[in-house]
Amino acid sequence: MIKYLTFAVSLLLMIAFMPHFSEVMQQRASLVKLGFVPKGELYKAVVGSFRWFEGEYYTFRSIVYYGSKVKAVMKRRYNEIEYYNLYQTLKAAIILNPYNEDAYYFAQAALAWDARQVKAAIKLLEYVYKYRPWDFQIPFFLGFDYGYFLHDYKKAGEYYRDAANLTHASLFVNLAAKYLYEGGDTESAIIYLKYMISQTRNKNIKKIYQKRLNALLKVEFLQKAVEKYKTKFGKKPASLKELIDAGIIEKIPEDPYGGRFYITKNGKIETTSKLAEGWRHGSNTSNEFK
Amino acid sequence: MAVIQVMNLNKTYKQKLKKVTALNNMSFKVEKGQICGFLGPNGAGKSTTLKIMMDLIRADSGKVLINGIESTRTDSRKKVGFMPENPPYIDSLTGRELLLFSAKMHNIDYQKEKKRADELLEMLELSGSADKKLRNYSKGMIQRIGFASTLIIEPDLLILDEPMSGLDPIGRYKFKNILKEVKNSGTTIFFSSHIIADIEDICNSVIIVKDGRVIKQLTQKDMKSMAIEGYRILVPKDVKIKEIEKVERLEDGLQVMYVKRELLNKTIHDLKGVDIISIEPVKKSLEAIFVKEIEQN
Amino acid sequence: MLTIISLTFKNTFKDRIGIIILSMVLLYIIVPVFSSFSMRQLQEISITMSITINSFILLLLAIFGSIATVFRDVERKFVYTLLSHPLKRSDYFMGRFIGFAFVMLVVLISNFVLSVISIKICAAMYKSRLPLLWGNVAITFVFSYLQYLLLMAFGFLFASFATSFFIPFFATIAIFITGNASQGIYDYIFHSASKEYSELFKVIIKAIYYILPNFSSFDFTVHAAYALKISSNQLINSFVYFILYFTIVMSVALIIFNRRDLT
Ligand SMILES: Nc1ncnc2c1ncn2[C@@H]1O[C@H](COP(=O)(O)OP(=O)(O)OP(=O)(O)O)[C@@H](O)[C@H]1O
Ligand SMILES: [Mg+2]
């Protein structure tokens, strides 16, 4: 009978076709687009009790989207990433469901460092903090953002103290103390990244952190060498090469971001790659998100 | 050749846990040009048989030939009009649309179908509601429009499942007359019913079924011969004749005499000069046969 | 079959549910209104919204219009009075399908016209940095039509054996949801989080992925909204996929419908 024949033939063709099909679909996957998400406030009113799931769904979508863009992030081709839409999506996600940990966690991860939309990240974090006052992670992130990026050490210290009060972990007590007296940027960034790595389940995003942590560990290594040089010779080294000449280090490590390390006038280690400050160099959105 | 040949049909309905045997080796034939009644108590398997004839459900074994073509083939239904019990028509159609739709399904010429639809609506007294939606029709009206929709295709064979249920007495009477007319134009009619009087009135042959089997088939000859057994003659009390089987005295000075069929002429001759009030034929009723057969089985 | 097609077509436009669904085209009014909430993405949002509204209407039509109709034909025994004519069951089934495919096409075309109008309005309100590729918008509409034809085929498949309305109704909705999610989940498991899952799990996911319909392959919304290039390879791929998948589903539905008892 024709029907059975049609069925059998098309089934066989289908089986033969599927591998090709999924391959072509894979090519399309790299084109994942986030697109626009309507304003969270508006949405919240419309979707009713679906808002919770809706919020989680947007977070999920953001994470999958960002995960698919890891290559671009690692290569610092930031203009390939729709940071603005990412911000909007996350914001909608947070407004729909401010209790969702993933949402603010991921907002911090993607926005604060990669996109350098620190103020936007802080705004979202502070919003969530109202709903999750028990959560030490939020003041921890806030402290880090204020200290490391905005150099607002007073605020940073306050938030770290909040975090310390919530967990009683010595880590935060130290950080709080540190920020109240001096700006230990590199060290706090290393602590922060180690924490983020330990908390991240998404392998791709972990890679981004790992790379950054590597760079920072090298900065720290050089910074320590500079300190050693100072105690030994009583003056700052003029260049990194002097560290080798003095036998303190064997060679200058490589910046994973492809830059070159150097010493500033006041003895700080910096790199020409600006440690993945790439967004400022390449992104299409140069003003802060609103 | 028989118009309908039902051969050894078996059908068991499988419901979740229990099985219901609806047909148990059902076999019969319907000859051309007859009105054949399909008689049986509730649940005898009448509707099941008709549905298998129309290939709406499938028999477990056995087959049905309509004009020699197996009922599982669509062309067996050419020129066959079918009306199921409580006919379910798409109720968003109007009566007229239903008729035109049926005609279209049988490739009837457009001009012809329009004219015929009007005639049929007229005949079944539905002209007034022809353009009302079927969902606003009463049960009897649905029955009538359904019947019209089987007639518009100019059928050679009509298969009707309880066509007269829901009709009022006048409707029944008219319906039976139409059936007779249709039969006279050469159409074979096969219909199920459990109203014995209706079948008795118009059928040339009867198939009696019970528990999914044919228990008695009455041919045209049987129907004829079962006709008149004798007569009831109503006369005044004081009349006396010999050779009368049975006499029953009534009040008001009357009596009833029963005479055998062959004695009627002689009796009337004997009663010359007597004031005969009435003569009624006495039939051996289908009902009696039906009840007897059902109870025996 | 032609008679069934035209019956289906006419009745849908007369039917109450049909009218409700068709009146949903009024939703297009909200496109410019809603888009104007956005500050710089008016054009992109108007495109996305137009496509989404079209999808939504076609979804309703597929489920409440067509699947419900076939189910009702069987449930209320309308098939008794349809199939007692010399009409093949498969002709009835395909006739119903094609009738609804036509209805959908009409709705799709009117949606497209309305979309063009609303997108034009929005694009005029704020100049986007992206070009407006009407070809992409049209392709998106065509493929969403294919998507809903396939979904409808699934609905017909479920209606072909269902004995209660809930089976075809919920199964079709479930197919719609899983069909839309399958590619995303597949990508996530095989690319984003590849190492976290066991091989067995992946084989199972792959099998499910192959069996479930992949509605993402018909989704060109972002290409339309963000003026991305659509390669002909993609189009052919999705089209072949549609043809094969559709044939399989429809032939299974026909086989089942042909065999069942219409009690
Ligand atoms: N869809 C069904 N599922 C299960 N059993 C059924 C089904 N239809 C009919 N039956 C059973 O099959 C038997 C025959 O039913 P059928 O409808 O053929 O009887 P009928 O002679 O038409 O009765 P009636 O005079 O009441 O119309 C009955 O016992 C009935 O219960
Ligand atoms: Mg019956």
Coordinates of C-alpha atoms in Angstrom, one line a residue, chain B:
Chain B
M1 CA -27.9 -11.1 -7.6
A2 CA -28.3 -10.1 -4.0
V3 CA -27.7 -6.4 -3.4
I4 CA -26.3 -7.0 0.0
Q5 CA -24.5 -10.2 1.0
V6 CA -23.4 -10.4 4.6
M7 CA -21.0 -13.3 5.1
N8 CA -20.0 -14.7 8.5
L9 CA -19.4 -11.4 10.2
N10 CA -17.8 -11.5 13.6
K11 CA -17.1 -8.5 15.8
T12 CA -15.9 -8.2 19.3
Y13 CA -15.6 -4.8 20.9
K14 CA -12.6 -4.5 23.1
Q15 CA -13.0 -2.1 25.9
K16 CA -10.5 -1.6 28.6
L17 CA -11.0 -4.8 30.4
K18 CA -14.1 -6.5 29.1
K19 CA -14.9 -7.7 25.7
V20 CA -18.3 -7.5 24.1
T21 CA -19.2 -9.9 21.4
A22 CA -21.5 -7.8 19.1
L23 CA -21.7 -10.1 16.1
N24 CA -21.5 -13.8 16.1
N25 CA -21.3 -15.3 12.6
M26 CA -23.9 -13.0 11.1
S27 CA -24.9 -13.9 7.6
F28 CA -27.8 -12.9 5.4
K29 CA -28.7 -11.6 1.9
V30 CA -31.0 -8.9 0.7
E31 CA -32.4 -9.2 -2.7
K32 CA -32.9 -6.4 -5.2
G33 CA -36.0 -4.3 -5.2
Q34 CA -37.1 -5.2 -1.7
I35 CA -37.9 -3.3 1.4
C36 CA -36.1 -5.5 4.0
G37 CA -36.5 -5.0 7.7
F38 CA -33.8 -5.7 10.1
L39 CA -35.4 -6.5 13.4
G40 CA -33.9 -7.3 16.7
P41 CA -34.0 -6.3 20.4
N42 CA -31.7 -3.7 21.8
G43 CA -28.0 -4.7 21.6
A44 CA -28.7 -7.4 19.0
G45 CA -25.9 -6.0 16.8
K46 CA -28.0 -4.2 14.2
S47 CA -26.1 -0.9 14.2
T48 CA -22.9 -2.8 14.3
T49 CA -23.8 -4.7 11.2
L50 CA -24.8 -1.5 9.4
K51 CA -21.6 0.2 10.4
I52 CA -19.5 -2.6 9.0
M53 CA -21.5 -2.4 5.8
M54 CA -20.4 1.3 5.5
D55 CA -16.9 0.4 6.5
L56 CA -17.1 2.7 9.6
I57 CA -15.9 -0.2 11.7
R58 CA -14.0 -3.3 10.7
A59 CA -15.2 -6.8 11.2
D60 CA -12.8 -9.2 13.0
S61 CA -13.7 -11.8 10.3
G62 CA -16.1 -12.2 7.5
K63 CA -17.1 -9.7 4.8
V64 CA -19.9 -7.7 3.3
L65 CA -20.5 -7.4 -0.4
I66 CA -22.6 -4.6 -1.7
N67 CA -23.6 -5.1 -5.4
G68 CA -20.8 -7.6 -5.4
I69 CA -18.1 -5.2 -4.2
E70 CA -16.5 -5.6 -0.8
S71 CA -17.7 -3.0 1.6
T72 CA -14.1 -2.0 2.5
R73 CA -13.8 -0.5 -1.0
T74 CA -15.1 3.0 -1.4
D75 CA -16.8 2.3 -4.7
S76 CA -19.2 -0.1 -3.0
R77 CA -20.8 3.0 -1.6
K78 CA -21.6 4.6 -5.0
K79 CA -25.3 5.2 -5.2
V80 CA -25.8 4.0 -1.6
G81 CA -27.6 6.3 0.8
F82 CA -26.9 5.7 4.5
M83 CA -28.5 7.2 7.5
P84 CA -27.0 6.2 10.9
E85 CA -29.1 6.2 14.1
N86 CA -29.6 9.7 15.5
P87 CA -27.8 11.0 12.5
P88 CA -24.9 13.2 13.4
Y89 CA -24.6 15.8 10.7
I90 CA -22.1 18.6 10.9
D91 CA -24.4 21.0 12.7
S92 CA -23.1 24.2 11.4
L93 CA -24.5 23.4 8.0
T94 CA -28.0 24.5 7.1
G95 CA -30.5 21.9 5.8
R96 CA -30.1 23.0 2.2
E97 CA -26.3 23.0 2.5
L98 CA -26.4 19.5 3.8
L99 CA -28.3 18.3 0.8
L100 CA -26.0 20.1 -1.6
F101 CA -23.0 18.7 0.2
S102 CA -24.3 15.1 -0.1
A103 CA -25.0 15.7 -3.8
K104 CA -21.5 17.0 -4.4
M105 CA -20.0 14.0 -2.7
H106 CA -21.7 11.9 -5.4
N107 CA -20.8 14.2 -8.2
I108 CA -24.3 15.2 -9.1
D109 CA -24.7 18.0 -11.6
Y110 CA -25.1 21.4 -9.9
Q111 CA -28.3 22.6 -11.6
K112 CA -29.9 19.2 -11.0
E113 CA -28.9 19.0 -7.4
K114 CA -30.4 22.5 -6.6
K115 CA -33.7 21.6 -8.2
R116 CA -33.8 18.2 -6.5
A117 CA -33.0 19.7 -3.1
D118 CA -35.9 22.1 -3.3
E119 CA -38.2 19.2 -4.3
L120 CA -37.0 17.0 -1.4
L121 CA -37.3 19.8 1.1
E122 CA -40.8 20.3 -0.1
M123 CA -41.6 16.7 0.0
L124 CA -40.4 16.3 3.6
E125 CA -42.0 19.5 4.7
L126 CA -38.7 21.2 5.5
S127 CA -38.9 24.1 3.1
G128 CA -39.5 26.6 6.0
S129 CA -36.4 25.6 7.8
A130 CA -34.1 24.9 4.8
D131 CA -31.8 27.7 5.7
K132 CA -31.7 27.2 9.4
K133 CA -28.6 25.6 10.9
L134 CA -29.0 21.9 11.7
R135 CA -28.1 22.6 15.4
N136 CA -31.4 24.3 15.6
Y137 CA -33.4 21.4 14.2
S138 CA -35.6 19.1 16.3
K139 CA -34.9 15.4 16.4
G140 CA -37.6 14.6 13.9
M141 CA -36.5 17.3 11.6
I142 CA -32.9 16.0 11.6
Q143 CA -34.3 12.6 10.8
R144 CA -36.2 14.0 7.9
I145 CA -33.4 16.1 6.5
G146 CA -31.1 13.1 6.9
F147 CA -33.5 11.0 4.9
A148 CA -33.6 13.7 2.2
S149 CA -29.9 13.7 2.0
T150 CA -29.9 10.0 1.3
L151 CA -32.5 10.5 -1.4
I152 CA -30.8 13.4 -3.2
I153 CA -28.1 11.1 -4.5
E154 CA -30.7 9.0 -6.3
P155 CA -29.7 5.9 -4.6
D156 CA -29.9 2.3 -5.8
L157 CA -29.7 1.1 -2.2
L158 CA -30.8 2.8 1.0
I159 CA -29.4 1.7 4.3
L160 CA -31.2 3.3 7.2
D161 CA -30.6 2.7 10.9
E162 CA -33.9 3.3 12.8
P163 CA -35.1 5.9 10.4
M164 CA -38.4 6.4 12.1
S165 CA -37.3 7.0 15.6
G166 CA -38.2 10.5 16.6
L167 CA -40.9 10.9 14.0
D168 CA -44.5 11.7 15.1
P169 CA -47.3 9.4 14.0
I170 CA -48.1 11.6 10.9
G171 CA -44.4 11.8 10.1
R172 CA -44.2 8.0 10.3
Y173 CA -47.2 7.5 8.1
K174 CA -45.8 9.9 5.4
F175 CA -42.3 8.4 5.8
K176 CA -43.6 4.9 5.1
N177 CA -45.4 6.2 2.0
I178 CA -42.3 7.8 0.7
L179 CA -40.4 4.6 1.3
K180 CA -42.9 2.7 -0.7
E181 CA -42.6 5.2 -3.5
V182 CA -38.9 5.0 -3.5
K183 CA -39.0 1.2 -3.6
N184 CA -41.4 1.4 -6.5
S185 CA -38.8 3.4 -8.4
G186 CA -36.5 0.5 -8.1
T187 CA -34.5 1.3 -5.0
T188 CA -33.7 -1.5 -2.6
I189 CA -34.2 -0.5 1.0
F190 CA -32.7 -2.1 4.1
F191 CA -33.6 -0.6 7.4
S192 CA -33.3 -1.6 11.0
S193 CA -36.0 -1.0 13.6
H194 CA -37.5 -2.5 16.7
I195 CA -41.0 -1.3 15.9
I196 CA -42.7 -4.3 14.5
A197 CA -45.7 -2.5 13.2
D198 CA -43.6 -0.3 11.0
I199 CA -41.8 -3.3 9.5
E200 CA -45.0 -5.3 9.1
D201 CA -46.6 -2.5 7.2
I202 CA -44.1 -2.0 4.5
C203 CA -41.5 -4.8 4.4
N204 CA -41.3 -7.5 1.8
S205 CA -38.9 -9.5 3.9
V206 CA -37.6 -9.4 7.4
I207 CA -34.4 -10.5 9.1
I208 CA -34.7 -11.1 12.8
V209 CA -31.4 -11.0 14.8
K210 CA -30.5 -11.6 18.4
D211 CA -27.1 -11.7 20.1
G212 CA -25.3 -11.0 16.9
R213 CA -26.9 -13.9 14.9
V214 CA -29.7 -14.2 12.5
I215 CA -32.4 -16.3 14.2
K216 CA -35.1 -16.1 11.6
Q217 CA -35.3 -14.8 8.1
L218 CA -38.7 -14.2 6.5
T219 CA -38.7 -14.1 2.8
Q220 CA -41.2 -12.3 0.6
K221 CA -43.2 -15.6 0.4
D222 CA -43.2 -16.1 4.1
M223 CA -44.4 -12.5 4.6
K224 CA -47.2 -13.1 2.1
S225 CA -48.3 -16.4 3.4
M226 CA -48.3 -15.2 6.9
A227 CA -50.9 -12.7 5.8
I228 CA -54.5 -13.6 6.5
E229 CA -55.5 -16.6 8.5
G230 CA -59.1 -16.0 8.9
Y231 CA -61.8 -13.3 9.6
R232 CA -63.7 -11.9 12.5
I233 CA -67.3 -11.3 11.7
L234 CA -69.4 -9.2 13.9
V235 CA -73.1 -10.0 13.9
P236 CA -76.1 -9.7 16.2
K237 CA -76.4 -12.2 19.0
D238 CA -79.3 -14.3 17.7
V239 CA -77.6 -15.5 14.5
K240 CA -76.6 -19.1 14.5
I241 CA -74.6 -21.0 11.9
K242 CA -72.9 -24.4 11.9
E243 CA -69.2 -25.1 11.3
I244 CA -68.0 -22.0 13.0
E245 CA -64.9 -22.5 15.0
K246 CA -65.4 -20.1 17.7
V247 CA -68.0 -17.7 18.8
E248 CA -67.5 -15.0 21.4
R249 CA -70.4 -13.2 22.9
L250 CA -70.2 -9.6 23.6
E251 CA -72.4 -7.2 25.4
D252 CA -74.9 -5.0 23.6
G253 CA -76.4 -8.0 21.9
L254 CA -73.5 -8.7 19.6
Q255 CA -71.3 -11.7 18.9
V256 CA -68.0 -12.3 17.1
M257 CA -67.6 -15.3 14.8
Y258 CA -64.2 -16.5 13.7
V259 CA -64.0 -18.2 10.3
K260 CA -61.1 -19.8 8.5
R261 CA -59.9 -18.1 5.3
E262 CA -61.2 -20.7 3.0
L263 CA -64.7 -20.7 4.7
L264 CA -65.3 -17.0 4.3
N265 CA -67.3 -17.2 1.1
K266 CA -69.4 -20.0 2.3
T267 CA -70.0 -18.2 5.6
I268 CA -71.1 -15.0 4.0
H269 CA -73.4 -17.0 1.8
D270 CA -74.9 -18.7 4.9
L271 CA -75.3 -15.3 6.5
K272 CA -77.5 -14.1 3.8
G273 CA -80.2 -11.9 5.2
V274 CA -78.2 -11.3 8.4
D275 CA -77.2 -7.8 9.4
I276 CA -73.4 -8.1 9.2
I277 CA -71.9 -5.3 11.2
S278 CA -68.2 -5.8 10.2
I279 CA -65.7 -8.2 8.8
E280 CA -62.0 -8.0 9.8
P281 CA -59.1 -10.1 8.6
V282 CA -57.1 -12.0 11.3
K283 CA -53.4 -12.1 10.7
K284 CA -50.8 -14.2 12.3
S285 CA -48.8 -11.3 13.5
L286 CA -45.0 -10.6 13.0
E287 CA -45.1 -9.7 16.6
A288 CA -46.1 -13.2 17.5
I289 CA -43.4 -14.7 15.4
F290 CA -40.8 -12.3 16.8
V291 CA -41.7 -12.9 20.4
K292 CA -41.8 -16.6 19.8
E293 CA -38.4 -16.7 18.1
I294 CA -36.8 -14.4 20.7
E295 CA -38.0 -16.5 23.5
Q296 CA -36.9 -19.8 21.9
N297 CA -33.4 -18.6 21.5

